[in-house]
Short mmCIF file of C-alpha atoms and ligand atoms in Angstrom, two decimals:
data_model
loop_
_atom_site.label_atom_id
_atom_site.label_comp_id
_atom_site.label_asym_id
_atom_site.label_seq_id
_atom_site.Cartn_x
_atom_site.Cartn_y
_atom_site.Cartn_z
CA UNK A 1 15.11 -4.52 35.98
CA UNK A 2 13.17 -1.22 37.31
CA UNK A 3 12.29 1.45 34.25
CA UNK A 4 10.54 4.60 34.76
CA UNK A 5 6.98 5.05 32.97
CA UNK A 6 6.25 8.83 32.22
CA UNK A 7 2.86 10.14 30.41
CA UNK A 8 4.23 13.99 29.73
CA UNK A 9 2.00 16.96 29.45
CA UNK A 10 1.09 17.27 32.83
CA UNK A 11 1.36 20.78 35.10
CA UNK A 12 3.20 20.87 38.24
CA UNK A 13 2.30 22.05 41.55
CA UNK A 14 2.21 22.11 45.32
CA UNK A 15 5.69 21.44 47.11
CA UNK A 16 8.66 19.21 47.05
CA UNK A 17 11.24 18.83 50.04
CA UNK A 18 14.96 18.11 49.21
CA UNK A 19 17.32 15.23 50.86
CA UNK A 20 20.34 15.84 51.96
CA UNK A 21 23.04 16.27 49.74
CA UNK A 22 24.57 12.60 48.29
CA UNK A 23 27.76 14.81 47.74
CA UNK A 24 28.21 15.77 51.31
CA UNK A 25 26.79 12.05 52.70
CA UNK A 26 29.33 10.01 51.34
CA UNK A 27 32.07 12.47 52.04
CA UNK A 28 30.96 12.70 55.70
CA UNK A 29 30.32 8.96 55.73
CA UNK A 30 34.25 8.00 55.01
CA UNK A 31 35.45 10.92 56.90
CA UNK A 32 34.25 8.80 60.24
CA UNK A 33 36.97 6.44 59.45
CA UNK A 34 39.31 8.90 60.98
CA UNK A 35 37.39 9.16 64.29
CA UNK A 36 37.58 5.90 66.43
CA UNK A 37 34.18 6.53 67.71
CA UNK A 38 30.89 7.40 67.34
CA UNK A 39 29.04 9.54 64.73
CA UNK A 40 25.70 10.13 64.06
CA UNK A 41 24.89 11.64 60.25
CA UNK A 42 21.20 12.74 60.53
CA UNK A 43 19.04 13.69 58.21
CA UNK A 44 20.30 11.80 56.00
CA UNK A 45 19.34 11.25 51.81
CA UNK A 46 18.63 7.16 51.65
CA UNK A 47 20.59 6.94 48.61
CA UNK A 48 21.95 3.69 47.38
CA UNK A 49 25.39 4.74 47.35
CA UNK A 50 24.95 5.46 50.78
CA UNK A 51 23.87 2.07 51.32
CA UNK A 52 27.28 1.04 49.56
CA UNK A 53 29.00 3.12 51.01
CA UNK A 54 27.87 1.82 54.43
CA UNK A 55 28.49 -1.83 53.16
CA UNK A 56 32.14 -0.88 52.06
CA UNK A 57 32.50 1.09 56.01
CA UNK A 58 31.55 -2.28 57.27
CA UNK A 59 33.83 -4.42 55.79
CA UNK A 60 36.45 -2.59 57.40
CA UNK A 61 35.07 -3.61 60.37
CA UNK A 62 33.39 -0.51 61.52
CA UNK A 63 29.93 -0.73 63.02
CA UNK A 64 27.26 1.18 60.62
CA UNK A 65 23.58 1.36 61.08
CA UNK A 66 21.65 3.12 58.49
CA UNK A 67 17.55 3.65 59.55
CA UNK A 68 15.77 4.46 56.89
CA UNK A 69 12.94 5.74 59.09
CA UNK A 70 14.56 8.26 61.13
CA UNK A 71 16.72 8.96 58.69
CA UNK A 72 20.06 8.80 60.52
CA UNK A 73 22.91 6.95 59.72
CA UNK A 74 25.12 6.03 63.02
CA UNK A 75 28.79 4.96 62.47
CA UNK A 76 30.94 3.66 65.46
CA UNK A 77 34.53 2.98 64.38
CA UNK A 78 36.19 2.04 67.63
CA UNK A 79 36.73 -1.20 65.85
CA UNK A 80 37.94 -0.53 62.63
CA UNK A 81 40.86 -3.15 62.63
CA UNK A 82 41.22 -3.63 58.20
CA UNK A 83 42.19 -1.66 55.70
CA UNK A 84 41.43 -4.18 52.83
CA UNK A 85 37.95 -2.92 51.92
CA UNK A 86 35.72 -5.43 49.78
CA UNK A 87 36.52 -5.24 46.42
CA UNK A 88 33.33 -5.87 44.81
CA UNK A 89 31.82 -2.86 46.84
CA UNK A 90 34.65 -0.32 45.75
CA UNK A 91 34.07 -1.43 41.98
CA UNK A 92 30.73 -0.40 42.19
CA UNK A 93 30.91 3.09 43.26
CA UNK A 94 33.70 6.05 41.71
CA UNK A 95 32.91 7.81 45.68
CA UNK A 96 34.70 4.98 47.55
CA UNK A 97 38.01 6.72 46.38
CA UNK A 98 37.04 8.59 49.48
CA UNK A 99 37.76 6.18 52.55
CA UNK A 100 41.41 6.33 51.04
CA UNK A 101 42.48 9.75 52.59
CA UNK A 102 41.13 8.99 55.50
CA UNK A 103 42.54 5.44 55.87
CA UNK A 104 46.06 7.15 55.62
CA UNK A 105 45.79 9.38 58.10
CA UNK A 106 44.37 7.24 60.29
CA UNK A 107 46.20 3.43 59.36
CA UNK A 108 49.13 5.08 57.47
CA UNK A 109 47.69 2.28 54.94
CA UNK A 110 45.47 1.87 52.20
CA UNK A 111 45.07 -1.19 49.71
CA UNK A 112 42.07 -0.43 47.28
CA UNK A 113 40.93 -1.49 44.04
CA UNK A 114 41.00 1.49 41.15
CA UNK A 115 37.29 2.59 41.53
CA UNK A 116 34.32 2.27 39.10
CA UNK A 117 31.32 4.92 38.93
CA UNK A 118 29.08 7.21 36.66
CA UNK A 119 30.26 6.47 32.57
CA UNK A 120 31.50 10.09 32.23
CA UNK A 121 34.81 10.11 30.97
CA UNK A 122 38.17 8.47 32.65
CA UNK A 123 38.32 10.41 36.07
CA UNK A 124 41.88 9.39 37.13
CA UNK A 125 43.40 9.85 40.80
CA UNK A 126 46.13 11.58 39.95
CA UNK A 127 45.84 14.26 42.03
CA UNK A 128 44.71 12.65 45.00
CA UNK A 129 47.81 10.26 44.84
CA UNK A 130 49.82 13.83 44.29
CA UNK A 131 48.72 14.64 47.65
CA UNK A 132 49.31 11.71 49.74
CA UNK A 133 52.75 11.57 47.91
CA UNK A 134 53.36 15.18 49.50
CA UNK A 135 51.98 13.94 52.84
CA UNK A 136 54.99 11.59 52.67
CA UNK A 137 52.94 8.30 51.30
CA UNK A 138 54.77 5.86 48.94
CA UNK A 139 52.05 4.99 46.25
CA UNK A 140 52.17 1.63 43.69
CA UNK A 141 49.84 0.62 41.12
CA UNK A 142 49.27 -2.91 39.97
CA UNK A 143 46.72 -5.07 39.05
CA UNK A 144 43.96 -2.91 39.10
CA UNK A 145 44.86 -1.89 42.65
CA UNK A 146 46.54 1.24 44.31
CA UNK A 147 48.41 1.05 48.01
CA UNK A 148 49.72 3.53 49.77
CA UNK A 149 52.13 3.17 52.64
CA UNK A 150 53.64 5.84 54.93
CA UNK A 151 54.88 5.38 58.55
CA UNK A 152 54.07 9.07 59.43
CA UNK A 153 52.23 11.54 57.59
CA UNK A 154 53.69 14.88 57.82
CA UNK A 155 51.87 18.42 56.75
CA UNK A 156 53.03 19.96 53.76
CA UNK A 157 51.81 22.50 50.85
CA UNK A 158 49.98 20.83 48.14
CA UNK A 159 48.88 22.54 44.71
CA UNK A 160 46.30 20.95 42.89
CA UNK A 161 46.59 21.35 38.99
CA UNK A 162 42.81 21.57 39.06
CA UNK A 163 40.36 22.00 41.42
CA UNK A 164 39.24 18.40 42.00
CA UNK A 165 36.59 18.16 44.26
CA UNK A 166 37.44 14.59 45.53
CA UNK A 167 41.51 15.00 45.48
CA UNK A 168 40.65 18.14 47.87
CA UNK A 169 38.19 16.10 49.89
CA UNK A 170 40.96 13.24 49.89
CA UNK A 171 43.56 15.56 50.83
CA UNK A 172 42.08 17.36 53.64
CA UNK A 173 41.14 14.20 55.54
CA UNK A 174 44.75 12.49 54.77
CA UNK A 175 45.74 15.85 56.39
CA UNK A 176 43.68 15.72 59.93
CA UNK A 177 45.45 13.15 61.40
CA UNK A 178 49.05 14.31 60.21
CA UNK A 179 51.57 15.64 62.03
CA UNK A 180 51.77 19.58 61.43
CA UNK A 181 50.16 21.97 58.86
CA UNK A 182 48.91 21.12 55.39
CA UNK A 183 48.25 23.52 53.18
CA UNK A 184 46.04 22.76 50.20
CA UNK A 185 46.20 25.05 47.24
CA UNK A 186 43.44 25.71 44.30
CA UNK A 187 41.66 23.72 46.54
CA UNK A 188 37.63 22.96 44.88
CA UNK A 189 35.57 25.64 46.94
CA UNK A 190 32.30 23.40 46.74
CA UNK A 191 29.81 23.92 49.44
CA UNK A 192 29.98 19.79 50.22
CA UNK A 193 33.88 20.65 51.17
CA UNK A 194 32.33 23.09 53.48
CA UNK A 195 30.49 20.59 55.47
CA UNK A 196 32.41 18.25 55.24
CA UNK A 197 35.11 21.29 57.40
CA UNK A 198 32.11 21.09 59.49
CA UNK A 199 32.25 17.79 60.19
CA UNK A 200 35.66 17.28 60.92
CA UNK A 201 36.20 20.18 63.52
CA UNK A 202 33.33 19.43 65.37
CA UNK A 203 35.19 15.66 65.55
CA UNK A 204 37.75 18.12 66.98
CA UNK A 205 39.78 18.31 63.84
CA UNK A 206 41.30 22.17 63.10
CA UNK A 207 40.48 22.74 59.15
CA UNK A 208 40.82 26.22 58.14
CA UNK A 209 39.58 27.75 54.87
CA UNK A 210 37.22 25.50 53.67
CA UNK A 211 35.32 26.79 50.80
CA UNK A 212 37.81 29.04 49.86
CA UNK A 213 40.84 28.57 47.34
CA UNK A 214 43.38 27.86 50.24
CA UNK A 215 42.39 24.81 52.89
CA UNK A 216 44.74 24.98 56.12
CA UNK A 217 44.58 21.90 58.11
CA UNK A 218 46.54 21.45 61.35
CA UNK A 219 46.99 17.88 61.95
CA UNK A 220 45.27 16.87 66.02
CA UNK A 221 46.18 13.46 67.35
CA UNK A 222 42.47 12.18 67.75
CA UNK A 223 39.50 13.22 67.51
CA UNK A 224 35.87 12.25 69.11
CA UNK A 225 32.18 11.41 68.35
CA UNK A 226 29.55 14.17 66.87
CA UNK A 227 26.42 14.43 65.45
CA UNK A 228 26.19 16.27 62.20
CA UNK A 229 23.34 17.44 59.59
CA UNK A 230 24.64 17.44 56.11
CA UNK A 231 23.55 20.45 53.28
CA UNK A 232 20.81 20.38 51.00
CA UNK A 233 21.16 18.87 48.11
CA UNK A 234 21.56 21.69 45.71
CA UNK A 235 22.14 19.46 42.55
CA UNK A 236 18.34 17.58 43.47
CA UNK A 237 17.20 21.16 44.08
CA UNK A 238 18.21 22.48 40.48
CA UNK A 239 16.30 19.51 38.99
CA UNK A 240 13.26 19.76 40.60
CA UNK A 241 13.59 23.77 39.85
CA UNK A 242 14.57 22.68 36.10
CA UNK A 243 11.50 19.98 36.28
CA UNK A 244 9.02 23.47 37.18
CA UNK A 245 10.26 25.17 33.84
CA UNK A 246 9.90 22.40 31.56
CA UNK A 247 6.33 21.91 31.72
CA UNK A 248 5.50 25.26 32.58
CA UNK A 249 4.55 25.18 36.11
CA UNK A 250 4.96 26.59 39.78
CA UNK A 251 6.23 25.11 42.26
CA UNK A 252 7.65 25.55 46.23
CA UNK A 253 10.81 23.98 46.50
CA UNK A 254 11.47 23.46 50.50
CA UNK A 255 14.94 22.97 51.81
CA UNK A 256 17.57 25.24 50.11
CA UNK A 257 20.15 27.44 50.13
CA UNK A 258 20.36 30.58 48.54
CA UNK A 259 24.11 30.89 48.01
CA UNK A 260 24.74 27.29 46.99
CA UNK A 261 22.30 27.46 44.21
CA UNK A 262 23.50 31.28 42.62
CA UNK A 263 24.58 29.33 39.31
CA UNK A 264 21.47 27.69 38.58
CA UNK A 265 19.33 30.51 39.35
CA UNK A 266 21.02 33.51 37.60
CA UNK A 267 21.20 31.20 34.64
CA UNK A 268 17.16 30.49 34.88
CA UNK A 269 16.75 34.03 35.46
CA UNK A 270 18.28 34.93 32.43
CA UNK A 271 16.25 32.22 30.88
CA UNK A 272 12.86 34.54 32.18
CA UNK A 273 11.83 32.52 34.69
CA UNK A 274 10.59 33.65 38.15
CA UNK A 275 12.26 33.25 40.94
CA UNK A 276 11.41 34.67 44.47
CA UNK A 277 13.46 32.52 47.76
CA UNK A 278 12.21 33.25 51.28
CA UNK A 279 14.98 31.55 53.60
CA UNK A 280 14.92 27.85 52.88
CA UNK A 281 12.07 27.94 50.43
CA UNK A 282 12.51 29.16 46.86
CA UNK A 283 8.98 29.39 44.49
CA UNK A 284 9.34 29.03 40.87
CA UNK A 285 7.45 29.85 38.47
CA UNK A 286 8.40 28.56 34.98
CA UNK A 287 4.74 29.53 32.99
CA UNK A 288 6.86 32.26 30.75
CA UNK A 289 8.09 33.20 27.61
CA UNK A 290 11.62 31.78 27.82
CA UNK A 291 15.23 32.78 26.22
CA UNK A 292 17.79 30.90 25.15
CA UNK A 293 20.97 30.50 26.70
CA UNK A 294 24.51 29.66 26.72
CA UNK A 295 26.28 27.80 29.34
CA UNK A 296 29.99 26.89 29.95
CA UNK A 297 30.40 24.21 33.18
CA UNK A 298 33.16 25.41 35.65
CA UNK A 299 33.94 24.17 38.82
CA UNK A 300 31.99 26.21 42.15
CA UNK A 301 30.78 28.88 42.30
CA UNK A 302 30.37 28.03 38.43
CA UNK A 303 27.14 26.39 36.57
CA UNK A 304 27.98 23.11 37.80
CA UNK A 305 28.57 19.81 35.43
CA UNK A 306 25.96 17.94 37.58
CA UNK A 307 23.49 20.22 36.25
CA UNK A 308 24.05 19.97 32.19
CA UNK A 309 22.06 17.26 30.94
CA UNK A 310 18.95 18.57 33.07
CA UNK A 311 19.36 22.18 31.75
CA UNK A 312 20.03 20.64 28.24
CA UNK A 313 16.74 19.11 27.38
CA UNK A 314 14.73 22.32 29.37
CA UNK A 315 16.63 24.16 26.35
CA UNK A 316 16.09 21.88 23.54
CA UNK A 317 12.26 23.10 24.19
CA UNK A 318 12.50 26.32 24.08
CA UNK A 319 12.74 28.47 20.70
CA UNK A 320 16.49 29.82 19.21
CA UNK A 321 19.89 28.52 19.52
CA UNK A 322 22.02 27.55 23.01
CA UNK A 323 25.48 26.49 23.35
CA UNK A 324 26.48 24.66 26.30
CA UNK A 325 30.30 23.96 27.16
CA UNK A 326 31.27 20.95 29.04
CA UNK A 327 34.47 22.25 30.61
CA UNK A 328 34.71 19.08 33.97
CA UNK A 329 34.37 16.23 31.99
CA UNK A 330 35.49 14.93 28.37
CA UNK A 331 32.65 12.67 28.19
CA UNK A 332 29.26 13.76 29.38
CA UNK A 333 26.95 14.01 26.65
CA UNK A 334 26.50 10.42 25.75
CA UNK A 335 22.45 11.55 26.84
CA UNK A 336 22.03 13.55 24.23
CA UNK A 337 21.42 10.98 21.41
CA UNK A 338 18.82 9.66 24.02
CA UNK A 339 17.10 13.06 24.38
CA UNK A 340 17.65 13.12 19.93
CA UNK A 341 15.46 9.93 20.06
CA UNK A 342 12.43 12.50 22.32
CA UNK A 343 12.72 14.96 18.90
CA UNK A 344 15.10 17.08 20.52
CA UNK A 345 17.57 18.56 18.37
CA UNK A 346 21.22 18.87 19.64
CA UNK A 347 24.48 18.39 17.98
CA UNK A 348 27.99 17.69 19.28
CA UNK A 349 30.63 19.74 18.46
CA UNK A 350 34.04 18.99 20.70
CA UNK A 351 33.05 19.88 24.41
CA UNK A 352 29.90 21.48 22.98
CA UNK A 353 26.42 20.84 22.47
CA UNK A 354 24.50 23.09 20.11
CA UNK A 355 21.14 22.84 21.06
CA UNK A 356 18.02 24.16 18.72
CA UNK A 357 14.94 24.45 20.91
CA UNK A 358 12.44 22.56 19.26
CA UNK A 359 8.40 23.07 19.34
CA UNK A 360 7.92 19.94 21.66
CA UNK A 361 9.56 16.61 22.92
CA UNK A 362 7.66 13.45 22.04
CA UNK A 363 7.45 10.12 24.26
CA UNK A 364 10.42 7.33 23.56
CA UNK A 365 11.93 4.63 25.52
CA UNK A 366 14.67 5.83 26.19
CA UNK A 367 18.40 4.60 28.59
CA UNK A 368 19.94 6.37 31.77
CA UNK A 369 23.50 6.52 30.48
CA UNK A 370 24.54 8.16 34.08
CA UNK A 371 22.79 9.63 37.30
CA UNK A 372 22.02 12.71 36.03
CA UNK A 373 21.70 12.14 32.26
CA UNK A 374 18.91 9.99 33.67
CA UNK A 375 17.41 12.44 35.63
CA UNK A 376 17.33 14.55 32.74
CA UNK A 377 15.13 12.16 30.70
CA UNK A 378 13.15 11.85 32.89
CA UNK A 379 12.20 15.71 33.23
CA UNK A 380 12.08 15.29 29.32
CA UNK A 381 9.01 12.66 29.67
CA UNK A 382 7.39 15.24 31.97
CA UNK A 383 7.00 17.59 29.07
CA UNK A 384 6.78 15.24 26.29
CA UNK A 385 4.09 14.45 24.88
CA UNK A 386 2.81 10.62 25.28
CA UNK A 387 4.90 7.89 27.08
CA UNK A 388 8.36 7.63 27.77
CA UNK A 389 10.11 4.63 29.71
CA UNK A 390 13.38 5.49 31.51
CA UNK A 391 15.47 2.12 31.63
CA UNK A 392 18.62 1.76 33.75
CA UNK A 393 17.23 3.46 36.30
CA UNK A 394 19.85 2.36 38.69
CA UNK A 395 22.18 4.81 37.70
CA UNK A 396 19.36 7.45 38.78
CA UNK A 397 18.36 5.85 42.32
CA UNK A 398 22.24 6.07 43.12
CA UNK A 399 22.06 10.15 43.32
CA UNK A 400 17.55 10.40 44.20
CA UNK A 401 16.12 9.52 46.68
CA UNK A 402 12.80 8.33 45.42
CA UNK A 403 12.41 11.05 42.55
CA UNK A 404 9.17 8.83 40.75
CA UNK A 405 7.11 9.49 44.65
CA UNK A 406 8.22 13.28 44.88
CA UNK A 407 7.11 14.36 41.20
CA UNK A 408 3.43 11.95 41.66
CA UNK A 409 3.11 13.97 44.82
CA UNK A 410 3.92 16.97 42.49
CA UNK A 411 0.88 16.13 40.43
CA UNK A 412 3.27 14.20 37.48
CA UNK A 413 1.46 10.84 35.99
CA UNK A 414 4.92 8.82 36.89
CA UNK A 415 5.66 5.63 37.65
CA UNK A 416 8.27 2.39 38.77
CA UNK A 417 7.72 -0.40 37.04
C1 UD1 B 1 32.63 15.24 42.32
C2 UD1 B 1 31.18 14.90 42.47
C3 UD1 B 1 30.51 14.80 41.09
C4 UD1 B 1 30.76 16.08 40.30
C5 UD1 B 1 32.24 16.45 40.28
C6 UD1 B 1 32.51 17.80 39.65
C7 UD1 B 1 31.15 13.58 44.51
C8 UD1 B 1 30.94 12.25 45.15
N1 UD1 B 1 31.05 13.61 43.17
O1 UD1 B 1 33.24 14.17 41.60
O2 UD1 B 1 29.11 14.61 41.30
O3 UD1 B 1 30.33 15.89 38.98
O4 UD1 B 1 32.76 16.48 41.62
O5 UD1 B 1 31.80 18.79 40.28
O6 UD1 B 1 31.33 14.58 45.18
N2 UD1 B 1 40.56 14.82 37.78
C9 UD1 B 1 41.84 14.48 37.40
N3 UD1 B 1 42.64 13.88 38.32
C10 UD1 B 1 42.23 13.63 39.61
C11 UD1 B 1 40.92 14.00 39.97
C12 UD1 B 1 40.10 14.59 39.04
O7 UD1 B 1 42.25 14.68 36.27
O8 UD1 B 1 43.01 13.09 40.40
C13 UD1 B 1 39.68 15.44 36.78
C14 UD1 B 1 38.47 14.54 36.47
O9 UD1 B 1 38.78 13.59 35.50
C15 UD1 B 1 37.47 15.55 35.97
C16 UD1 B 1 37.78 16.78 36.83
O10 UD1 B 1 39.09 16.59 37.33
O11 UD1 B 1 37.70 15.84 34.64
C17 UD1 B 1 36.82 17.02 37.98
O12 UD1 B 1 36.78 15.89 38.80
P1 UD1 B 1 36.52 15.99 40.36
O13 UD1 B 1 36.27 17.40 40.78
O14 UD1 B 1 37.61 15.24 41.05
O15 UD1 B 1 35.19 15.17 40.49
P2 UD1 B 1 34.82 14.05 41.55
O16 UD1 B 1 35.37 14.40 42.89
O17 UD1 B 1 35.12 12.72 40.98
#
């Protein structure tokens, strides 16, 4: 199996370009269920979930090409004629969830194995089964399976306990096909719900609100091909930002956006580090005396949860005490005895990690316990000093596209093995 060879210590510089972001792809990617024709996703990140996700797509029948050269991934579903997905495929991946919503509205059927994903706590469906419930579906669970049923879906208001970004995704796409108005409330506000809006009214779908707390959707009878280019990855953005700051060098980060990334930069700001964005392009400059900082994870426009690990080892390196809160998810600091084993020094205390920055991080093998956790590490091994090796890197290539190529190009001594 692939690791990740790191010898730390050495200074950044030049410029990285972001992908597209995996959280919009995959959203996008199942929302062309609902479309009975062709869509064309370009720009797309060349993720390996979206290689899954494409795999799963397929074995409903649908028609997907995915060119990793011009970076466009073409869906036709004219001939979507299953809604049994393969089950091995929705195992591997908590984002196939997604094709359910969809599948309702479209089918007024769904059959899918309970889905697998990132080890960061239980993530149940609830909420997303609260929805389609409301929409009219009758839902049973059995055997490691959920199926919904419903022989029409019709609008209606839906609260969400909690924001959930995927129940609101869910939701909203259940809701396009349905007869009259949904109304989703304490919707998630991400930017990926946004685009995924985007998406689906330029299908011809009418989603109103997107973004904001309250998501109107007024249910169309079809809708027809586009061509759409997803948002920058904001989350790949913040750790190539974070990545600057830990070993003390500037950098030009191309393909951004400002508002999408207010979290992570007022929190670096307060940090000390320099920031300036021109448009799409943000410089950062992370050769400064730094602060710590405390944290608390909250759902958009909040720091996000995506984030934490990365911003947890840039401050177990730098001098006093920070305090991050994991508010999202019960279990995402299984990293941190990981980043203990690099000479960092952070404790656990309930949903919060006490971190004392420490003088440096030394070289360790060391195990991707998730996607970003593993992204983490690895910025770690860019400041550490000696060797580290990243195992289970697969959990990493799921959410970056090729991260080892764009910090070498950065100047890092980083490597696949
Ligand atoms: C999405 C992102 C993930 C990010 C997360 C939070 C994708 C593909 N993944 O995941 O990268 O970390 O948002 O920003 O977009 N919950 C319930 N019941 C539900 C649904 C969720 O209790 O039915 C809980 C979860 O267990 C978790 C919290 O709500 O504690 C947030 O989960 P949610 O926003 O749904 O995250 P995902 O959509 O899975």
């Amino acid at each position: 199996m692939d690791t990740i060879r790191i010898v730390g210590g050495n200074k950044l510089s030049g410029e990285v370009s972001i992908s597209t972001a995996k959280n919009s792809v995959l959203p996008l990617m199942a929302s062309t269920i609902l479309c009975g024709d062709k869509c064309i996703i370009s720009n797309a990140a060349m993720l390996e979930d979206v290689f899954v996700l494409g795999n799963i797509l397929k074995s409903l029948n649908m028609d997907v090409q995915i060119d990793e050269n011009s970076k466009r991934v073409i869906i036709d579903s004219s001939k979507i004629n299953n809604t049994d997905p393969k089950n091995e495929l929705v195992k591997k991946m908590r984002a196939s969830f997604l094709i359910m919503g969809p599948m309702l509205s479209k089918f007024g059927h769904f059959k899918i194995s309970l889905p697998g994903g990132c080890n960061i706590g239980t993530r149940p469906i609830d909420l997303h089964l609260k929805g389609f419930s409301a929409l009219g579906a009758d839902i049973t669970i059995g055997h490691g399976f959920v199926e919904a049923k419903a022989k029409k879906l019709k609008g209606n208001k839906v609260y969400l306990d909690f924001p959930s970004v995927g129940a609101t995704e869910n939701i909203l796409m259940a809701a396009v096909l349905a007869e009259g108005e949904t109304i989703i409330e304490n919707a998630a506000e991400e930017p990926e719900i946004e685009d995924l809006a985007r998406l689906i009214n330029s299908m011809g779908g009418k989603v109103i609100g997107a973004g904001t707390e309250t998501i109107h959707v007024i249910g169309v009878k079809n809708l027809k091909g586009t061509n759409h280019k997803p948002i920058y990855d904001r989350i790949e953005a913040g750790t190539f930002m974070i990545g600057a700051v830990l070993t003390k060098s500037k950098i030009q980060i191309n393909g951004i956006n400002e508002e999408h990334l207010k979290p992570i930069i007022a929190k670096l700001r307060e940090m000390g580090v320099i920031i300036e964005i021109d448009n799409c392009i943000l410089r950062i400059n992370g050769d400064v005396d730094l602060k710590p900082v405390d944290i608390k994870t909250m759902p958009y426009p909040g720091f996000p949860t995506d984030m934490q690990a990365q911003i947890t080892g840039l401050l177990s390196t730098i001098k006093g005490t920070s305090v991050i809160t994991e508010t999202i998810f019960e279990n995402r600091f299984m990293y941190v005895q990981e980043m203990n084993r690099m000479g960092a020094n952070i404790k656990i205390d309930g949903r919060s990690a006490i971190i004392e920055g420490v003088e440096k991080l030394t070289g360790a093998e060391v195990k991707a316990t998730d996607l970003r956790a593993g992204a983490a590490l690895i910025l770690c091994g860019l400041a550490a000093e000696g060797e580290t090796v990243v195992s289970d890197i697969f959990h990493i290539d799921r959410g970056y596209h090729n991260i080892e190529e764009k910090f070498q190009n950065l100047g890092a001594n980083i490597e696949r093995i």
